[in-house]
Amino acid sequence: MIALFDEKLLTIKRFEPKTILVNEGSIPNEMFFIIKGCIRAWYNADGQDITLQFFFEGDPATSLESFLKNTPSTINIETLEECEVGILKKADFSDLLKTDPKIRELFYETAIDKLFIYSNRLLSLLKDKPFLRYQQLLAENPGIFQRIPQHYIASYLGVTPVSLSRIRNRK
Amino acid sequence: MIALFDEKLLTIKRFEPKTILVNEGSIPNEMFFIIKGCIRAWYNADGQDITLQFFFEGDPATSLESFLKNTPSTINIETLEECEVGILKKADFSDLLKTDPKIRELFYETAIDKLFIYSNRLLSLLKDKPFLRYQQLLAENPGIFQRIPQHYIASYLGVTPVSLSRIRNRK
DNA sequence: ATCCGTTCTTAACAATTGTTATCGTTGCAC
DNA sequence: GTGCAACGATAACAATTGTTAAGAACGGAT
């Protein structure tokens, strides 16, 4: 996706691990495309840290809702590893959305794809038990436990870190 | 939303309760707007019936995915009560999407709204316990237990019917 | 009226998960 | 090096949920 944007509009930057890119309560004015590294979106539920999504190389990382509605973000976005990202300014992106039908088309397609991803994840949370969700995650992304602290994966799967540790040591 | 479509494109029809409108495996060629009654979308997971969504008066009921991608539906859609619905043919809707920018705009907005609804439901499944989800559903839709069989609501909440019955009888 | 299917409740038990706490390891800062 | 924070494994116990089965209430069909 990043390849579609004019290089003049993109700023390449490096971030240390655990750098907050989008802060809960603030309105983000940038969009991040991951070139190298990984990023996590999480929700603060009264101190309880809930991982909503992991982003990897090639993924765009944003709080879509606040980006679209211009409202304060309800989620936080932070780097997990040292990251190299392409940064696109919100104003530039908005211009493109208005003027470039291809970008607009692509953007809506991306949103609709995300809709299906969410709906599948919802279904999995409704029908599958944690153990099966763990196995499926491992099948989709075998290296994830080598890249991401386990307790972040736990909340992503909807279980406690203790429970995930138990699940992993099941035969 | 139904008000936006030319009346000439809409067929009004009545259906008995428990009428299947969209069948898993088939490609739907109609879109249903509920005038009166309620409808349920469900997924068949190896015989296990998982309710994904309830539709009420004013809601459009479709398998969005198969409608958009022209692929066989992975879900079933059926009436729960006697229903009066406005039916829009897929071909007519596709034409409108191409020719009418307003409809297109509205359609994408609807899709994005749905994205946020899904993302909130996802978050709730990750962070809240069944009892809290039950309370929240009741707060949003106090009459739902008077309209919809409880075991359908159970799978919508991600618990078994037995568990929901217990939850409801808690103080 | 009788039969049958649907729905919900309840009970008993098994399985899983949550909670809290402890401990060992690792890596980083000083 | 020492100290400290982050991370994960494990244990013990509580709480919740799942599973299976039985029974009551209701409505529709015959």
Tab-separated table of C-alpha atoms (C1' of nucleotides) in Angstrom:
chain	number	residue	atom	x	y	z
A	1	MET	CA	0.000	0.000	0.000
A	2	ILE	CA	2.811	2.347	0.852
A	3	ALA	CA	4.108	2.014	-2.695
A	4	LEU	CA	1.037	3.879	-3.931
A	5	PHE	CA	1.972	7.131	-2.317
A	6	ASP	CA	4.240	9.700	-3.829
A	7	GLU	CA	7.615	9.511	-2.150
A	8	LYS	CA	7.534	13.241	-1.633
A	9	LEU	CA	4.630	12.817	0.773
A	10	LEU	CA	6.373	10.214	2.887
A	11	THR	CA	8.844	10.822	5.661
A	12	ILE	CA	10.921	7.858	6.718
A	13	LYS	CA	11.642	7.679	10.404
A	14	ARG	CA	13.090	5.299	12.966
A	15	PHE	CA	11.653	4.705	16.424
A	16	GLU	CA	12.956	2.972	19.496
A	17	PRO	CA	10.970	0.055	20.936
A	18	LYS	CA	8.091	1.103	23.217
A	19	THR	CA	7.644	4.451	21.531
A	20	ILE	CA	4.079	5.712	21.661
A	21	LEU	CA	2.975	6.800	18.182
A	22	VAL	CA	-0.665	7.488	18.921
A	23	ASN	CA	-1.853	8.395	22.370
A	24	GLU	CA	-5.270	7.678	23.788
A	25	GLY	CA	-7.129	10.989	23.985
A	26	SER	CA	-5.189	12.802	21.291
A	27	ILE	CA	-6.128	13.289	17.660
A	28	PRO	CA	-3.480	11.708	15.452
A	29	ASN	CA	-2.363	13.705	12.450
A	30	GLU	CA	-0.154	11.071	10.910
A	31	MET	CA	-0.467	7.631	9.417
A	32	PHE	CA	2.304	5.066	9.806
A	33	PHE	CA	3.367	2.468	7.265
A	34	ILE	CA	5.667	-0.135	8.688
A	35	ILE	CA	8.802	-0.772	6.690
A	36	LYS	CA	10.559	-2.751	9.391
A	37	GLY	CA	9.526	-3.780	12.893
A	38	CYS	CA	6.217	-4.327	14.603
A	39	ILE	CA	3.642	-2.211	16.313
A	40	ARG	CA	0.792	-2.822	18.699
A	41	ALA	CA	-2.593	-1.133	19.133
A	42	TRP	CA	-4.071	-1.424	22.594
A	43	TYR	CA	-6.973	-0.238	24.641
A	44	ASN	CA	-6.794	0.896	28.210
A	45	ALA	CA	-9.803	-0.535	30.051
A	46	ASP	CA	-9.447	0.956	33.522
A	47	GLY	CA	-5.810	0.026	33.725
A	48	GLN	CA	-6.356	-3.299	31.993
A	49	ASP	CA	-4.247	-3.383	28.851
A	50	ILE	CA	-6.107	-5.021	25.949
A	51	THR	CA	-4.211	-5.634	22.722
A	52	LEU	CA	-6.485	-5.065	19.757
A	53	GLN	CA	-4.105	-5.620	16.909
A	54	PHE	CA	-0.525	-6.275	15.893
A	55	PHE	CA	0.964	-4.595	12.858
A	56	PHE	CA	3.903	-5.946	10.892
A	57	GLU	CA	5.973	-5.056	7.847
A	58	GLY	CA	3.733	-3.657	5.110
A	59	ASP	CA	0.812	-2.857	7.383
A	60	PRO	CA	-0.591	0.633	7.839
A	61	ALA	CA	-0.928	1.433	11.536
A	62	THR	CA	-3.518	4.002	12.507
A	63	SER	CA	-6.456	4.577	14.726
A	64	LEU	CA	-8.839	4.419	11.795
A	65	GLU	CA	-11.754	5.740	13.778
A	66	SER	CA	-10.149	8.907	15.062
A	67	PHE	CA	-8.403	9.394	11.745
A	68	LEU	CA	-11.688	9.331	9.885
A	69	LYS	CA	-13.910	11.089	12.357
A	70	ASN	CA	-11.330	13.535	13.649
A	71	THR	CA	-12.089	12.507	17.179
A	72	PRO	CA	-9.626	11.764	19.990
A	73	SER	CA	-8.220	8.293	19.752
A	74	THR	CA	-9.651	5.709	22.107
A	75	ILE	CA	-6.622	3.493	21.612
A	76	ASN	CA	-2.869	3.695	21.969
A	77	ILE	CA	-0.385	2.670	19.315
A	78	GLU	CA	3.203	1.861	20.189
A	79	THR	CA	6.242	0.252	18.655
A	80	LEU	CA	7.279	-3.116	20.049
A	81	GLU	CA	10.586	-3.462	18.242
A	82	GLU	CA	12.850	-0.842	16.778
A	83	CYS	CA	10.843	0.345	13.801
A	84	GLU	CA	11.368	1.974	10.478
A	85	VAL	CA	8.155	3.578	9.285
A	86	GLY	CA	6.909	5.732	6.461
A	87	ILE	CA	4.888	8.638	7.784
A	88	LEU	CA	2.082	10.192	5.815
A	89	LYS	CA	0.511	13.402	7.052
A	90	LYS	CA	-3.193	13.322	7.628
A	91	ALA	CA	-3.742	16.492	5.597
A	92	ASP	CA	-1.951	14.961	2.617
A	93	PHE	CA	-3.937	11.791	2.944
A	94	SER	CA	-7.208	13.690	3.127
A	95	ASP	CA	-6.283	15.584	-0.012
A	96	LEU	CA	-5.548	12.356	-1.805
A	97	LEU	CA	-8.856	10.903	-0.676
A	98	LYS	CA	-10.630	13.853	-2.267
A	99	THR	CA	-8.639	14.138	-5.456
A	100	ASP	CA	-7.404	10.664	-6.320
A	101	PRO	CA	-10.159	8.178	-7.145
A	102	LYS	CA	-7.683	5.309	-7.091
A	103	ILE	CA	-6.574	6.071	-3.573
A	104	ARG	CA	-10.174	6.474	-2.519
A	105	GLU	CA	-11.100	3.170	-4.069
A	106	LEU	CA	-8.184	1.475	-2.403
A	107	PHE	CA	-8.969	3.051	0.910
A	108	TYR	CA	-12.524	1.810	0.904
A	109	GLU	CA	-11.384	-1.613	-0.179
A	110	THR	CA	-8.972	-1.644	2.724
A	111	ALA	CA	-11.746	-0.653	5.098
A	112	ILE	CA	-13.999	-3.384	3.756
A	113	ASP	CA	-11.218	-5.949	4.017
A	114	LYS	CA	-10.754	-4.903	7.605
A	115	LEU	CA	-14.474	-5.335	8.127
A	116	PHE	CA	-14.197	-8.967	7.049
A	117	ILE	CA	-11.141	-9.532	9.173
A	118	TYR	CA	-12.953	-8.141	12.201
A	119	SER	CA	-16.048	-10.157	11.460
A	120	ASN	CA	-13.986	-13.348	11.255
A	121	ARG	CA	-12.243	-12.551	14.496
A	122	LEU	CA	-15.586	-11.846	16.110
A	123	LEU	CA	-16.873	-15.176	14.924
A	124	SER	CA	-13.817	-16.920	16.273
A	125	LEU	CA	-14.280	-15.270	19.666
A	126	LEU	CA	-17.891	-16.409	19.690
A	127	LYS	CA	-17.412	-19.980	18.604
A	128	ASP	CA	-13.882	-21.067	19.485
A	129	LYS	CA	-12.266	-21.726	22.806
A	130	PRO	CA	-9.012	-20.002	23.769
A	131	PHE	CA	-6.988	-23.108	23.033
A	132	LEU	CA	-8.222	-23.254	19.443
A	133	ARG	CA	-7.677	-19.542	18.950
A	134	TYR	CA	-4.128	-20.028	20.165
A	135	GLN	CA	-3.539	-22.844	17.689
A	136	GLN	CA	-4.986	-20.811	14.841
A	137	LEU	CA	-2.867	-17.802	15.671
A	138	LEU	CA	0.194	-20.011	15.746
A	139	ALA	CA	-0.739	-21.486	12.355
A	140	GLU	CA	-1.209	-18.028	10.818
A	141	ASN	CA	1.825	-16.484	12.399
A	142	PRO	CA	4.259	-19.148	13.619
A	143	GLY	CA	6.939	-16.677	14.621
A	144	ILE	CA	4.745	-14.376	16.666
A	145	PHE	CA	5.890	-15.711	20.047
A	146	GLN	CA	9.469	-14.995	19.065
A	147	ARG	CA	8.677	-11.363	18.310
A	148	ILE	CA	6.021	-10.324	20.770
A	149	PRO	CA	5.843	-10.574	24.573
A	150	GLN	CA	3.448	-13.323	25.496
A	151	HIS	CA	1.208	-11.267	27.768
A	152	TYR	CA	0.346	-8.969	24.864
A	153	ILE	CA	-0.681	-11.987	22.830
A	154	ALA	CA	-2.774	-13.189	25.776
A	155	SER	CA	-5.051	-10.158	25.786
A	156	TYR	CA	-5.221	-10.289	21.992
A	157	LEU	CA	-6.593	-13.818	22.338
A	158	GLY	CA	-8.935	-12.792	25.119
A	159	VAL	CA	-7.286	-14.668	27.991
A	160	THR	CA	-5.039	-13.818	30.919
A	161	PRO	CA	-1.269	-14.250	30.662
A	162	VAL	CA	-1.431	-17.058	33.211
A	163	SER	CA	-4.017	-18.888	31.167
A	164	LEU	CA	-2.043	-18.514	27.941
A	165	SER	CA	1.035	-19.877	29.660
A	166	ARG	CA	-0.978	-22.914	30.705
A	167	ILE	CA	-2.438	-23.324	27.240
A	168	ARG	CA	0.995	-23.256	25.680
A	169	ASN	CA	2.221	-26.002	27.962
A	170	ARG	CA	-0.656	-28.297	27.112
A	171	LYS	CA	-0.058	-31.389	25.017
B	1	MET	CA	-31.743	4.024	4.504
B	2	ILE	CA	-34.597	2.406	2.679
B	3	ALA	CA	-36.089	5.838	2.091
B	4	LEU	CA	-33.223	6.651	-0.235
B	5	PHE	CA	-34.191	4.120	-2.841
B	6	ASP	CA	-36.662	4.743	-5.583
B	7	GLU	CA	-39.912	3.021	-4.720
B	8	LYS	CA	-39.992	1.494	-8.168
B	9	LEU	CA	-36.908	-0.557	-7.268
B	10	LEU	CA	-38.390	-1.922	-4.078
B	11	THR	CA	-40.702	-4.867	-3.740
B	12	ILE	CA	-42.571	-5.160	-0.482
B	13	LYS	CA	-43.049	-8.681	0.785
B	14	ARG	CA	-44.213	-10.537	3.862
B	15	PHE	CA	-42.545	-13.598	5.304
B	16	GLU	CA	-43.560	-16.119	7.920
B	17	PRO	CA	-41.358	-16.559	10.989
B	18	LYS	CA	-38.384	-18.896	10.446
B	19	THR	CA	-38.193	-18.207	6.740
B	20	ILE	CA	-34.691	-18.515	5.342
B	21	LEU	CA	-33.873	-15.434	3.265
B	22	VAL	CA	-30.225	-16.171	2.578
B	23	ASN	CA	-28.864	-19.675	2.594
B	24	GLU	CA	-25.328	-20.676	3.461
B	25	GLY	CA	-23.612	-21.715	0.248
B	26	SER	CA	-25.805	-19.741	-2.139
B	27	ILE	CA	-25.115	-16.351	-3.664
B	28	PRO	CA	-27.831	-13.918	-2.592
B	29	ASN	CA	-29.244	-11.660	-5.280
B	30	GLU	CA	-31.406	-9.547	-3.040
B	31	MET	CA	-31.028	-7.122	-0.182
B	32	PHE	CA	-33.653	-6.895	2.547
B	33	PHE	CA	-34.746	-3.784	4.394
B	34	ILE	CA	-36.817	-4.524	7.425
B	35	ILE	CA	-40.051	-2.581	7.677
B	36	LYS	CA	-41.538	-4.696	10.431
B	37	GLY	CA	-40.246	-7.703	12.323
B	38	CYS	CA	-36.809	-9.036	13.139
B	39	ILE	CA	-34.234	-11.140	11.424
B	40	ARG	CA	-31.199	-13.116	12.491
B	41	ALA	CA	-27.884	-13.853	10.784
B	42	TRP	CA	-26.176	-17.019	11.928
B	43	TYR	CA	-23.220	-19.166	11.195
B	44	ASN	CA	-23.224	-22.919	11.112
B	45	ALA	CA	-20.039	-24.146	12.814
B	46	ASP	CA	-20.257	-27.907	12.357
B	47	GLY	CA	-23.821	-28.010	13.553
B	48	GLN	CA	-23.243	-25.401	16.225
B	49	ASP	CA	-25.525	-22.450	15.549
B	50	ILE	CA	-23.772	-19.123	16.196
B	51	THR	CA	-25.838	-15.946	15.998
B	52	LEU	CA	-23.785	-13.159	14.497
B	53	GLN	CA	-26.324	-10.384	14.385
B	54	PHE	CA	-29.918	-9.395	14.948
B	55	PHE	CA	-31.678	-7.026	12.580
B	56	PHE	CA	-34.654	-4.903	13.510
B	57	GLU	CA	-36.964	-2.337	11.924
B	58	GLY	CA	-34.963	-0.003	9.691
B	59	ASP	CA	-31.938	-2.272	9.370
B	60	PRO	CA	-30.693	-3.627	6.063
B	61	ALA	CA	-30.160	-7.377	6.312
B	62	THR	CA	-27.629	-8.906	3.949
B	63	SER	CA	-24.582	-11.062	3.845
B	64	LEU	CA	-22.393	-8.091	3.035
B	65	GLU	CA	-19.419	-10.233	2.144
B	66	SER	CA	-21.082	-12.425	-0.443
B	67	PHE	CA	-23.047	-9.467	-1.721
B	68	LEU	CA	-19.879	-7.508	-2.377
B	69	LYS	CA	-17.592	-10.273	-3.514
B	70	ASN	CA	-20.205	-12.316	-5.340
B	71	THR	CA	-19.166	-15.378	-3.410
B	72	PRO	CA	-21.423	-17.985	-1.781
B	73	SER	CA	-22.684	-16.840	1.577
B	74	THR	CA	-20.983	-18.300	4.631
B	75	ILE	CA	-23.933	-17.337	6.801
B	76	ASN	CA	-27.668	-17.919	6.929
B	77	ILE	CA	-30.251	-15.200	7.328
B	78	GLU	CA	-33.725	-15.979	8.580
B	79	THR	CA	-36.786	-14.208	9.877
B	80	LEU	CA	-37.585	-14.633	13.553
B	81	GLU	CA	-40.975	-12.957	13.581
B	82	GLU	CA	-43.458	-12.420	10.810
B	83	CYS	CA	-41.697	-9.810	8.713
B	84	GLU	CA	-42.513	-7.113	6.259
B	85	VAL	CA	-39.460	-6.270	4.182
B	86	GLY	CA	-38.493	-4.118	1.242
B	87	ILE	CA	-36.525	-6.099	-1.296
B	88	LEU	CA	-33.921	-4.519	-3.515
B	89	LYS	CA	-32.412	-6.547	-6.319
B	90	LYS	CA	-28.688	-6.899	-6.300
B	91	ALA	CA	-28.414	-5.813	-9.940
B	92	ASP	CA	-30.333	-2.619	-9.213
B	93	PHE	CA	-28.188	-1.932	-6.200
B	94	SER	CA	-24.994	-2.500	-8.175
B	95	ASP	CA	-26.205	-0.075	-10.815
B	96	LEU	CA	-26.902	2.528	-8.178
B	97	LEU	CA	-23.463	2.019	-6.676
B	98	LYS	CA	-21.924	2.781	-10.058
B	99	THR	CA	-24.123	5.655	-11.101
B	100	ASP	CA	-25.243	7.411	-7.947
B	101	PRO	CA	-22.439	9.023	-5.940
B	102	LYS	CA	-24.769	9.676	-3.033
B	103	ILE	CA	-25.694	6.036	-2.709
B	104	ARG	CA	-22.056	5.065	-3.020
B	105	GLU	CA	-21.076	7.529	-0.345
B	106	LEU	CA	-23.794	6.277	1.935
B	107	PHE	CA	-22.884	2.702	1.300
B	108	TYR	CA	-19.274	3.222	2.269
B	109	GLU	CA	-20.326	5.171	5.319
B	110	THR	CA	-22.544	2.286	6.307
B	111	ALA	CA	-19.669	-0.132	5.839
B	112	ILE	CA	-17.377	2.027	7.963
B	113	ASP	CA	-20.018	2.370	10.658
B	114	LYS	CA	-20.306	-1.382	10.683
B	115	LEU	CA	-16.547	-1.573	11.033
B	116	PHE	CA	-16.722	0.464	14.216
B	117	ILE	CA	-19.609	-1.557	15.558
B	118	TYR	CA	-17.678	-4.766	14.949
B	119	SER	CA	-14.548	-3.338	16.483
B	120	ASN	CA	-16.463	-2.356	19.613
B	121	ARG	CA	-18.028	-5.760	19.863
B	122	LEU	CA	-14.629	-7.343	19.428
B	123	LEU	CA	-13.259	-5.207	22.223
B	124	SER	CA	-16.152	-6.164	24.448
B	125	LEU	CA	-15.546	-9.855	23.789
B	126	LEU	CA	-11.892	-9.381	24.665
B	127	LYS	CA	-12.283	-7.376	27.827
B	128	ASP	CA	-15.696	-8.075	29.322
B	129	LYS	CA	-17.068	-11.139	30.975
B	130	PRO	CA	-20.315	-12.701	29.792
B	131	PHE	CA	-22.251	-11.229	32.691
B	132	LEU	CA	-21.226	-7.687	31.750
B	133	ARG	CA	-21.974	-8.281	28.091
B	134	TYR	CA	-25.421	-9.465	29.113
B	135	GLN	CA	-26.023	-6.325	31.162
B	136	GLN	CA	-24.847	-4.101	28.346
B	137	LEU	CA	-27.049	-5.829	25.804
B	138	LEU	CA	-29.986	-5.424	28.130
B	139	ALA	CA	-29.205	-1.726	28.543
B	140	GLU	CA	-28.977	-1.191	24.782
B	141	ASN	CA	-31.973	-3.287	23.908
B	142	PRO	CA	-34.217	-3.813	26.943
B	143	GLY	CA	-36.940	-5.593	25.005
B	144	ILE	CA	-34.725	-8.097	23.243
B	145	PHE	CA	-35.609	-11.004	25.539
B	146	GLN	CA	-39.281	-10.441	24.793
B	147	ARG	CA	-38.711	-10.715	21.059
B	148	ILE	CA	-35.950	-13.226	20.584
B	149	PRO	CA	-35.532	-16.790	21.868
B	150	GLN	CA	-32.957	-16.792	24.604
B	151	HIS	CA	-30.688	-19.440	23.135
B	152	TYR	CA	-30.107	-17.263	20.069
B	153	ILE	CA	-29.064	-14.422	22.340
B	154	ALA	CA	-26.745	-16.796	24.172
B	155	SER	CA	-24.608	-17.567	21.138
B	156	TYR	CA	-24.677	-13.881	20.206
B	157	LEU	CA	-23.116	-13.169	23.598
B	158	GLY	CA	-20.662	-16.017	23.248
B	159	VAL	CA	-22.049	-18.321	25.950
B	160	THR	CA	-24.136	-21.475	26.082
B	161	PRO	CA	-27.900	-21.278	26.652
B	162	VAL	CA	-27.449	-22.928	30.026
B	163	SER	CA	-24.910	-20.347	31.058
B	164	LEU	CA	-27.089	-17.450	29.936
B	165	SER	CA	-29.996	-18.848	31.905
B	166	ARG	CA	-27.780	-18.934	34.986
B	167	ILE	CA	-26.512	-15.424	34.337
B	168	ARG	CA	-30.047	-14.118	34.052
B	169	ASN	CA	-30.986	-15.602	37.387
B	170	ARG	CA	-28.084	-13.993	39.194
B	171	LYS	CA	-28.630	-11.146	41.579
C	1	DA	C1'	-57.428	-34.674	23.642
C	2	DT	C1'	-52.953	-36.342	22.563
C	3	DC	C1'	-48.501	-35.984	20.705
C	4	DC	C1'	-44.488	-33.629	19.624
C	5	DG	C1'	-41.147	-30.104	19.136
C	6	DT	C1'	-39.329	-25.872	21.113
C	7	DT	C1'	-37.809	-23.346	24.856
C	8	DC	C1'	-36.165	-22.518	29.330
C	9	DT	C1'	-34.759	-23.923	33.959
C	10	DT	C1'	-32.295	-26.590	37.130
C	11	DA	C1'	-29.024	-29.932	38.875
C	12	DA	C1'	-24.662	-32.399	39.140
C	13	DC	C1'	-20.319	-32.812	37.613
C	14	DA	C1'	-16.194	-31.846	34.679
C	15	DA	C1'	-13.233	-28.639	32.560
C	16	DT	C1'	-11.504	-24.312	32.027
C	17	DT	C1'	-10.290	-19.953	33.295
C	18	DG	C1'	-9.392	-16.164	36.646
C	19	DT	C1'	-6.824	-14.552	40.736
C	20	DT	C1'	-3.083	-14.100	43.599
C	21	DA	C1'	1.315	-15.087	44.811
C	22	DT	C1'	5.958	-16.906	44.460
C	23	DC	C1'	10.073	-17.861	41.992
C	24	DG	C1'	13.666	-17.958	38.340
C	25	DT	C1'	15.521	-15.730	34.377
C	26	DT	C1'	16.926	-12.075	31.634
C	27	DG	C1'	18.481	-7.665	30.340
C	28	DC	C1'	19.269	-2.998	31.299
C	29	DA	C1'	20.774	1.027	34.142
C	30	DC	C1'	23.584	2.642	37.508
D	1	DG	C1'	29.233	-5.923	40.051
D	2	DT	C1'	24.359	-4.666	42.211
D	3	DG	C1'	19.691	-3.403	41.758
D	4	DC	C1'	15.571	-3.298	39.412
D	5	DA	C1'	11.933	-3.981	36.219
D	6	DA	C1'	9.899	-7.008	32.825
D	7	DC	C1'	8.642	-11.490	31.650
D	8	DG	C1'	7.166	-16.112	32.005
D	9	DA	C1'	6.279	-20.557	34.600
D	10	DT	C1'	4.004	-22.621	38.211
D	11	DA	C1'	1.047	-23.565	42.228
D	12	DA	C1'	-3.176	-23.292	44.939
D	13	DC	C1'	-7.566	-21.927	45.202
D	14	DA	C1'	-11.904	-19.540	43.730
D	15	DA	C1'	-15.124	-18.544	40.259
D	16	DT	C1'	-17.088	-19.322	36.061
D	17	DT	C1'	-18.422	-21.821	32.296
D	18	DG	C1'	-19.300	-26.104	29.633
D	19	DT	C1'	-21.644	-30.624	29.373
D	20	DT	C1'	-25.195	-33.720	29.969
D	21	DA	C1'	-29.468	-34.869	31.492
D	22	DA	C1'	-34.021	-34.338	33.290
D	23	DG	C1'	-38.220	-31.934	33.745
D	24	DA	C1'	-41.800	-28.205	33.242
D	25	DA	C1'	-44.390	-25.066	30.329
D	26	DC	C1'	-46.179	-23.857	26.063
D	27	DG	C1'	-48.052	-24.000	21.481
D	28	DG	C1'	-49.103	-26.161	17.198
D	29	DA	C1'	-50.452	-30.153	14.486
D	30	DT	C1'	-53.046	-34.182	14.004
